[in-house]
Amino acid sequence: MHGPESAAWLLVALCAVTGASCLLRRRSGDGEQRRTAGGEALMGFGMALMAVPAAVVTPPRWTWLLYAAVFGGAALRALWAARRGAHHLHHLAGTFAMAYMSLAMAARPSGHAHHAAAGLPVLTGVLLVYFTGYVLRAGVRLVPAGAPVSSGTSVGAASGTGAGTAGPAWRDRPELARACRLSMAIGMLAMLLTM
């Protein structure tokens, strides 16, 4: 990824933290949730690696081809998983976008490391529209419904953090998974904008 160095480092941090939280979510849940969290961790860490500023390190062409192979395989896995549920289609879009960006970076001339990757404008535009829509939709879904807390309930009991509550662990909360997907979609938008 190419662009302002400080923005690139922020994207690296966002994607790395997202990948780490997905790894923590992988430690709990059923088999399907674990596989999904594992795939999201792969996406987060892969995006963090791709976002490292070119001024720091310019990876050789084979690195981009390796990324394309890894994310191409992940896209095939997401396509296979899509038969079990439509939410896997978002994973398919994300892994496809990562493979596409990797191939675009591998295809750029080696002497032009300071220029942005040259992808297909129409495909880049379609991916930008998809991820913009996803970010807007996911952001709205994360906004709390605003359920009022009754005056007789303490803050700890209302939030599920009191000593007498047995709410789910923080890594088991569904809004964490949505926040991770939202963070990765925002990162994907930033990366696609540089193409």
PDB file of C-alpha atoms in Angstrom:
ATOM      1  CA  MET A   1       0.000   0.000   0.000  1.00  0.00           C
ATOM      2  CA  HIS A   2       1.242   3.462  -0.808  1.00  0.00           C
ATOM      3  CA  GLY A   3       0.137   6.767   0.615  1.00  0.00           C
ATOM      4  CA  PRO A   4       0.925   9.072   3.521  1.00  0.00           C
ATOM      5  CA  GLU A   5       3.205   7.202   5.881  1.00  0.00           C
ATOM      6  CA  SER A   6       1.392   8.149   9.105  1.00  0.00           C
ATOM      7  CA  ALA A   7      -1.948   6.980   7.689  1.00  0.00           C
ATOM      8  CA  ALA A   8      -0.328   3.728   6.592  1.00  0.00           C
ATOM      9  CA  TRP A   9       1.022   3.097  10.094  1.00  0.00           C
ATOM     10  CA  LEU A  10      -2.410   3.768  11.578  1.00  0.00           C
ATOM     11  CA  LEU A  11      -3.855   1.227   9.162  1.00  0.00           C
ATOM     12  CA  VAL A  12      -1.151  -1.289  10.128  1.00  0.00           C
ATOM     13  CA  ALA A  13      -2.042  -0.823  13.809  1.00  0.00           C
ATOM     14  CA  LEU A  14      -5.804  -1.063  13.191  1.00  0.00           C
ATOM     15  CA  CYS A  15      -5.462  -4.249  11.162  1.00  0.00           C
ATOM     16  CA  ALA A  16      -2.997  -5.875  13.583  1.00  0.00           C
ATOM     17  CA  VAL A  17      -5.228  -5.162  16.605  1.00  0.00           C
ATOM     18  CA  THR A  18      -8.231  -6.456  14.672  1.00  0.00           C
ATOM     19  CA  GLY A  19      -6.357  -9.635  13.755  1.00  0.00           C
ATOM     20  CA  ALA A  20      -5.336 -10.141  17.386  1.00  0.00           C
ATOM     21  CA  SER A  21      -8.892  -9.704  18.650  1.00  0.00           C
ATOM     22  CA  CYS A  22     -10.083 -12.213  16.045  1.00  0.00           C
ATOM     23  CA  LEU A  23      -7.510 -14.690  17.345  1.00  0.00           C
ATOM     24  CA  LEU A  24      -8.876 -14.190  20.860  1.00  0.00           C
ATOM     25  CA  ARG A  25     -12.428 -14.757  19.585  1.00  0.00           C
ATOM     26  CA  ARG A  26     -11.196 -17.977  17.979  1.00  0.00           C
ATOM     27  CA  ARG A  27     -10.538 -19.423  21.414  1.00  0.00           C
ATOM     28  CA  SER A  28     -14.246 -19.719  22.160  1.00  0.00           C
ATOM     29  CA  GLY A  29     -17.412 -20.587  20.300  1.00  0.00           C
ATOM     30  CA  ASP A  30     -18.427 -23.517  18.170  1.00  0.00           C
ATOM     31  CA  GLY A  31     -16.587 -24.858  15.131  1.00  0.00           C
ATOM     32  CA  GLU A  32     -18.186 -22.472  12.646  1.00  0.00           C
ATOM     33  CA  GLN A  33     -17.459 -19.418  14.820  1.00  0.00           C
ATOM     34  CA  ARG A  34     -13.876 -20.558  15.304  1.00  0.00           C
ATOM     35  CA  ARG A  35     -13.339 -21.002  11.558  1.00  0.00           C
ATOM     36  CA  THR A  36     -14.849 -17.586  10.847  1.00  0.00           C
ATOM     37  CA  ALA A  37     -12.705 -15.895  13.504  1.00  0.00           C
ATOM     38  CA  GLY A  38      -9.614 -17.666  12.131  1.00  0.00           C
ATOM     39  CA  GLY A  39     -10.341 -16.416   8.633  1.00  0.00           C
ATOM     40  CA  GLU A  40     -10.869 -12.909   9.949  1.00  0.00           C
ATOM     41  CA  ALA A  41      -7.566 -13.085  11.846  1.00  0.00           C
ATOM     42  CA  LEU A  42      -5.826 -14.075   8.604  1.00  0.00           C
ATOM     43  CA  MET A  43      -7.428 -11.078   6.894  1.00  0.00           C
ATOM     44  CA  GLY A  44      -6.434  -8.688   9.691  1.00  0.00           C
ATOM     45  CA  PHE A  45      -2.799  -9.753   9.813  1.00  0.00           C
ATOM     46  CA  GLY A  46      -2.565  -9.934   6.007  1.00  0.00           C
ATOM     47  CA  MET A  47      -3.945  -6.426   5.706  1.00  0.00           C
ATOM     48  CA  ALA A  48      -1.482  -5.209   8.338  1.00  0.00           C
ATOM     49  CA  LEU A  49       1.434  -6.659   6.362  1.00  0.00           C
ATOM     50  CA  MET A  50       0.185  -5.204   3.081  1.00  0.00           C
ATOM     51  CA  ALA A  51      -0.261  -1.760   4.649  1.00  0.00           C
ATOM     52  CA  VAL A  52       3.358  -1.379   5.787  1.00  0.00           C
ATOM     53  CA  PRO A  53       4.595   1.789   4.054  1.00  0.00           C
ATOM     54  CA  ALA A  54       6.690   1.243   0.926  1.00  0.00           C
ATOM     55  CA  ALA A  55       9.263   3.700   2.296  1.00  0.00           C
ATOM     56  CA  VAL A  56      10.032   1.216   5.079  1.00  0.00           C
ATOM     57  CA  VAL A  57      10.184  -1.954   3.035  1.00  0.00           C
ATOM     58  CA  THR A  58       9.445  -2.744  -0.585  1.00  0.00           C
ATOM     59  CA  PRO A  59       8.723  -6.464  -0.727  1.00  0.00           C
ATOM     60  CA  PRO A  60       9.959  -8.450  -3.730  1.00  0.00           C
ATOM     61  CA  ARG A  61       7.465  -9.492  -6.388  1.00  0.00           C
ATOM     62  CA  TRP A  62       7.280 -13.085  -5.106  1.00  0.00           C
ATOM     63  CA  THR A  63       5.883 -11.797  -1.789  1.00  0.00           C
ATOM     64  CA  TRP A  64       2.865 -10.317  -3.581  1.00  0.00           C
ATOM     65  CA  LEU A  65       2.398 -13.563  -5.508  1.00  0.00           C
ATOM     66  CA  LEU A  66       2.505 -15.482  -2.210  1.00  0.00           C
ATOM     67  CA  TYR A  67      -0.150 -13.136  -0.755  1.00  0.00           C
ATOM     68  CA  ALA A  68      -2.256 -13.661  -3.885  1.00  0.00           C
ATOM     69  CA  ALA A  69      -1.985 -17.446  -3.512  1.00  0.00           C
ATOM     70  CA  VAL A  70      -2.864 -17.375   0.202  1.00  0.00           C
ATOM     71  CA  PHE A  71      -5.847 -15.085  -0.257  1.00  0.00           C
ATOM     72  CA  GLY A  72      -6.919 -16.848  -3.448  1.00  0.00           C
ATOM     73  CA  GLY A  73      -7.055 -20.070  -1.425  1.00  0.00           C
ATOM     74  CA  ALA A  74      -8.980 -18.274   1.316  1.00  0.00           C
ATOM     75  CA  ALA A  75     -11.410 -16.977  -1.328  1.00  0.00           C
ATOM     76  CA  LEU A  76     -12.026 -20.518  -2.579  1.00  0.00           C
ATOM     77  CA  ARG A  77     -12.609 -21.654   1.006  1.00  0.00           C
ATOM     78  CA  ALA A  78     -15.073 -18.773   1.542  1.00  0.00           C
ATOM     79  CA  LEU A  79     -16.843 -19.690  -1.710  1.00  0.00           C
ATOM     80  CA  TRP A  80     -17.193 -23.276  -0.466  1.00  0.00           C
ATOM     81  CA  ALA A  81     -18.420 -22.059   2.943  1.00  0.00           C
ATOM     82  CA  ALA A  82     -20.988 -19.753   1.304  1.00  0.00           C
ATOM     83  CA  ARG A  83     -23.220 -22.760   0.728  1.00  0.00           C
ATOM     84  CA  ARG A  84     -23.714 -22.881   4.531  1.00  0.00           C
ATOM     85  CA  GLY A  85     -24.683 -19.254   4.939  1.00  0.00           C
ATOM     86  CA  ALA A  86     -24.868 -15.968   3.094  1.00  0.00           C
ATOM     87  CA  HIS A  87     -22.617 -14.185   5.614  1.00  0.00           C
ATOM     88  CA  HIS A  88     -19.683 -16.053   4.058  1.00  0.00           C
ATOM     89  CA  LEU A  89     -20.191 -13.974   0.915  1.00  0.00           C
ATOM     90  CA  HIS A  90     -18.672 -10.998   2.740  1.00  0.00           C
ATOM     91  CA  HIS A  91     -15.606 -13.121   3.539  1.00  0.00           C
ATOM     92  CA  LEU A  92     -15.480 -14.067  -0.126  1.00  0.00           C
ATOM     93  CA  ALA A  93     -15.519 -10.388  -1.132  1.00  0.00           C
ATOM     94  CA  GLY A  94     -12.769  -9.569   1.361  1.00  0.00           C
ATOM     95  CA  THR A  95     -10.447 -12.415   0.411  1.00  0.00           C
ATOM     96  CA  PHE A  96     -11.062 -11.757  -3.279  1.00  0.00           C
ATOM     97  CA  ALA A  97     -10.190  -8.074  -2.773  1.00  0.00           C
ATOM     98  CA  MET A  98      -6.972  -9.037  -0.987  1.00  0.00           C
ATOM     99  CA  ALA A  99      -5.972 -11.444  -3.766  1.00  0.00           C
ATOM    100  CA  TYR A 100      -6.823  -8.779  -6.359  1.00  0.00           C
ATOM    101  CA  MET A 101      -4.721  -6.115  -4.625  1.00  0.00           C
ATOM    102  CA  SER A 102      -1.827  -8.563  -4.250  1.00  0.00           C
ATOM    103  CA  LEU A 103      -1.900  -9.375  -7.956  1.00  0.00           C
ATOM    104  CA  ALA A 104      -2.050  -5.671  -8.812  1.00  0.00           C
ATOM    105  CA  MET A 105       1.026  -5.034  -6.663  1.00  0.00           C
ATOM    106  CA  ALA A 106       2.866  -7.977  -8.259  1.00  0.00           C
ATOM    107  CA  ALA A 107       2.033  -6.686 -11.749  1.00  0.00           C
ATOM    108  CA  ARG A 108       3.447  -3.199 -11.237  1.00  0.00           C
ATOM    109  CA  PRO A 109       6.891  -2.540 -12.718  1.00  0.00           C
ATOM    110  CA  SER A 110       9.650  -3.133 -10.162  1.00  0.00           C
ATOM    111  CA  GLY A 111      11.239   0.267 -10.765  1.00  0.00           C
ATOM    112  CA  HIS A 112       8.002   2.059  -9.866  1.00  0.00           C
ATOM    113  CA  ALA A 113       7.729   1.150  -6.201  1.00  0.00           C
ATOM    114  CA  HIS A 114       6.761   4.720  -5.332  1.00  0.00           C
ATOM    115  CA  HIS A 115       3.697   4.634  -7.588  1.00  0.00           C
ATOM    116  CA  ALA A 116       0.360   3.155  -6.594  1.00  0.00           C
ATOM    117  CA  ALA A 117      -0.577  -0.246  -7.901  1.00  0.00           C
ATOM    118  CA  ALA A 118      -2.419  -0.280 -11.190  1.00  0.00           C
ATOM    119  CA  GLY A 119      -5.568  -2.349 -10.817  1.00  0.00           C
ATOM    120  CA  LEU A 120      -8.588  -2.544 -13.069  1.00  0.00           C
ATOM    121  CA  PRO A 121     -10.559   0.680 -12.489  1.00  0.00           C
ATOM    122  CA  VAL A 122     -13.976  -0.955 -12.927  1.00  0.00           C
ATOM    123  CA  LEU A 123     -13.210  -3.810 -10.534  1.00  0.00           C
ATOM    124  CA  THR A 124     -11.641  -1.425  -8.039  1.00  0.00           C
ATOM    125  CA  GLY A 125     -14.760   0.756  -8.281  1.00  0.00           C
ATOM    126  CA  VAL A 126     -17.096  -2.188  -7.684  1.00  0.00           C
ATOM    127  CA  LEU A 127     -15.090  -3.223  -4.612  1.00  0.00           C
ATOM    128  CA  LEU A 128     -15.085   0.371  -3.327  1.00  0.00           C
ATOM    129  CA  VAL A 129     -18.872   0.575  -3.678  1.00  0.00           C
ATOM    130  CA  TYR A 130     -19.340  -2.778  -1.924  1.00  0.00           C
ATOM    131  CA  PHE A 131     -17.072  -1.962   1.024  1.00  0.00           C
ATOM    132  CA  THR A 132     -18.498   1.555   1.380  1.00  0.00           C
ATOM    133  CA  GLY A 133     -21.989   0.069   1.614  1.00  0.00           C
ATOM    134  CA  TYR A 134     -20.782  -2.549   4.070  1.00  0.00           C
ATOM    135  CA  VAL A 135     -19.114   0.069   6.301  1.00  0.00           C
ATOM    136  CA  LEU A 136     -22.249   2.208   6.376  1.00  0.00           C
ATOM    137  CA  ARG A 137     -24.525  -0.758   7.083  1.00  0.00           C
ATOM    138  CA  ALA A 138     -22.241  -2.288   9.728  1.00  0.00           C
ATOM    139  CA  GLY A 139     -21.709   1.087  11.398  1.00  0.00           C
ATOM    140  CA  VAL A 140     -25.438   1.615  11.772  1.00  0.00           C
ATOM    141  CA  ARG A 141     -25.839  -1.887  13.212  1.00  0.00           C
ATOM    142  CA  LEU A 142     -23.247  -1.136  15.899  1.00  0.00           C
ATOM    143  CA  VAL A 143     -25.103   1.922  17.170  1.00  0.00           C
ATOM    144  CA  PRO A 144     -26.835   0.861  20.394  1.00  0.00           C
ATOM    145  CA  ALA A 145     -30.624   0.791  20.388  1.00  0.00           C
ATOM    146  CA  GLY A 146     -30.615   3.035  23.458  1.00  0.00           C
ATOM    147  CA  ALA A 147     -32.425   0.767  25.882  1.00  0.00           C
ATOM    148  CA  PRO A 148     -32.974   2.865  29.010  1.00  0.00           C
ATOM    149  CA  VAL A 149     -31.572   1.688  32.311  1.00  0.00           C
ATOM    150  CA  SER A 150     -34.105   1.751  35.126  1.00  0.00           C
ATOM    151  CA  SER A 151     -33.238   3.958  38.099  1.00  0.00           C
ATOM    152  CA  GLY A 152     -33.097   0.974  40.462  1.00  0.00           C
ATOM    153  CA  THR A 153     -30.379  -0.836  38.511  1.00  0.00           C
ATOM    154  CA  SER A 154     -26.737  -0.177  39.187  1.00  0.00           C
ATOM    155  CA  VAL A 155     -24.388   0.572  36.312  1.00  0.00           C
ATOM    156  CA  GLY A 156     -22.413  -2.650  36.874  1.00  0.00           C
ATOM    157  CA  ALA A 157     -25.538  -4.785  36.763  1.00  0.00           C
ATOM    158  CA  ALA A 158     -26.896  -2.995  33.700  1.00  0.00           C
ATOM    159  CA  SER A 159     -23.700  -3.426  31.722  1.00  0.00           C
ATOM    160  CA  GLY A 160     -23.179  -7.057  32.685  1.00  0.00           C
ATOM    161  CA  THR A 161     -20.007  -6.304  34.625  1.00  0.00           C
ATOM    162  CA  GLY A 162     -21.311  -6.672  38.146  1.00  0.00           C
ATOM    163  CA  ALA A 163     -20.143  -9.422  40.454  1.00  0.00           C
ATOM    164  CA  GLY A 164     -23.505 -11.230  40.378  1.00  0.00           C
ATOM    165  CA  THR A 165     -23.865 -11.358  36.586  1.00  0.00           C
ATOM    166  CA  ALA A 166     -22.761 -14.245  34.449  1.00  0.00           C
ATOM    167  CA  GLY A 167     -22.806 -12.522  31.058  1.00  0.00           C
ATOM    168  CA  PRO A 168     -20.651 -13.695  28.184  1.00  0.00           C
ATOM    169  CA  ALA A 169     -16.924 -13.017  28.213  1.00  0.00           C
ATOM    170  CA  TRP A 170     -15.924  -9.925  26.248  1.00  0.00           C
ATOM    171  CA  ARG A 171     -14.499 -12.031  23.406  1.00  0.00           C
ATOM    172  CA  ASP A 172     -17.838 -13.878  23.052  1.00  0.00           C
ATOM    173  CA  ARG A 173     -19.886 -10.736  22.489  1.00  0.00           C
ATOM    174  CA  PRO A 174     -21.441 -10.551  19.000  1.00  0.00           C
ATOM    175  CA  GLU A 175     -20.779  -6.822  18.703  1.00  0.00           C
ATOM    176  CA  LEU A 176     -17.034  -7.512  18.915  1.00  0.00           C
ATOM    177  CA  ALA A 177     -17.243  -9.660  15.778  1.00  0.00           C
ATOM    178  CA  ARG A 178     -19.223  -6.903  14.022  1.00  0.00           C
ATOM    179  CA  ALA A 179     -16.702  -4.279  15.144  1.00  0.00           C
ATOM    180  CA  CYS A 180     -13.833  -6.424  13.806  1.00  0.00           C
ATOM    181  CA  ARG A 181     -15.548  -6.798  10.439  1.00  0.00           C
ATOM    182  CA  LEU A 182     -16.267  -3.068  10.356  1.00  0.00           C
ATOM    183  CA  SER A 183     -12.616  -2.250  11.130  1.00  0.00           C
ATOM    184  CA  MET A 184     -11.396  -4.545   8.386  1.00  0.00           C
ATOM    185  CA  ALA A 185     -13.877  -3.106   5.896  1.00  0.00           C
ATOM    186  CA  ILE A 186     -12.650   0.417   6.726  1.00  0.00           C
ATOM    187  CA  GLY A 187      -9.078  -0.797   6.224  1.00  0.00           C
ATOM    188  CA  MET A 188     -10.064  -2.408   2.933  1.00  0.00           C
ATOM    189  CA  LEU A 189     -11.554   0.893   1.763  1.00  0.00           C
ATOM    190  CA  ALA A 190      -8.338   2.713   2.629  1.00  0.00           C
ATOM    191  CA  MET A 191      -6.254   0.158   0.745  1.00  0.00           C
ATOM    192  CA  LEU A 192      -8.515   0.156  -2.308  1.00  0.00           C
ATOM    193  CA  LEU A 193      -8.427   3.974  -2.460  1.00  0.00           C
ATOM    194  CA  THR A 194      -4.679   3.825  -3.057  1.00  0.00           C
ATOM    195  CA  MET A 195      -5.047   1.634  -6.146  1.00  0.00           C
TER     196      MET A 195
END
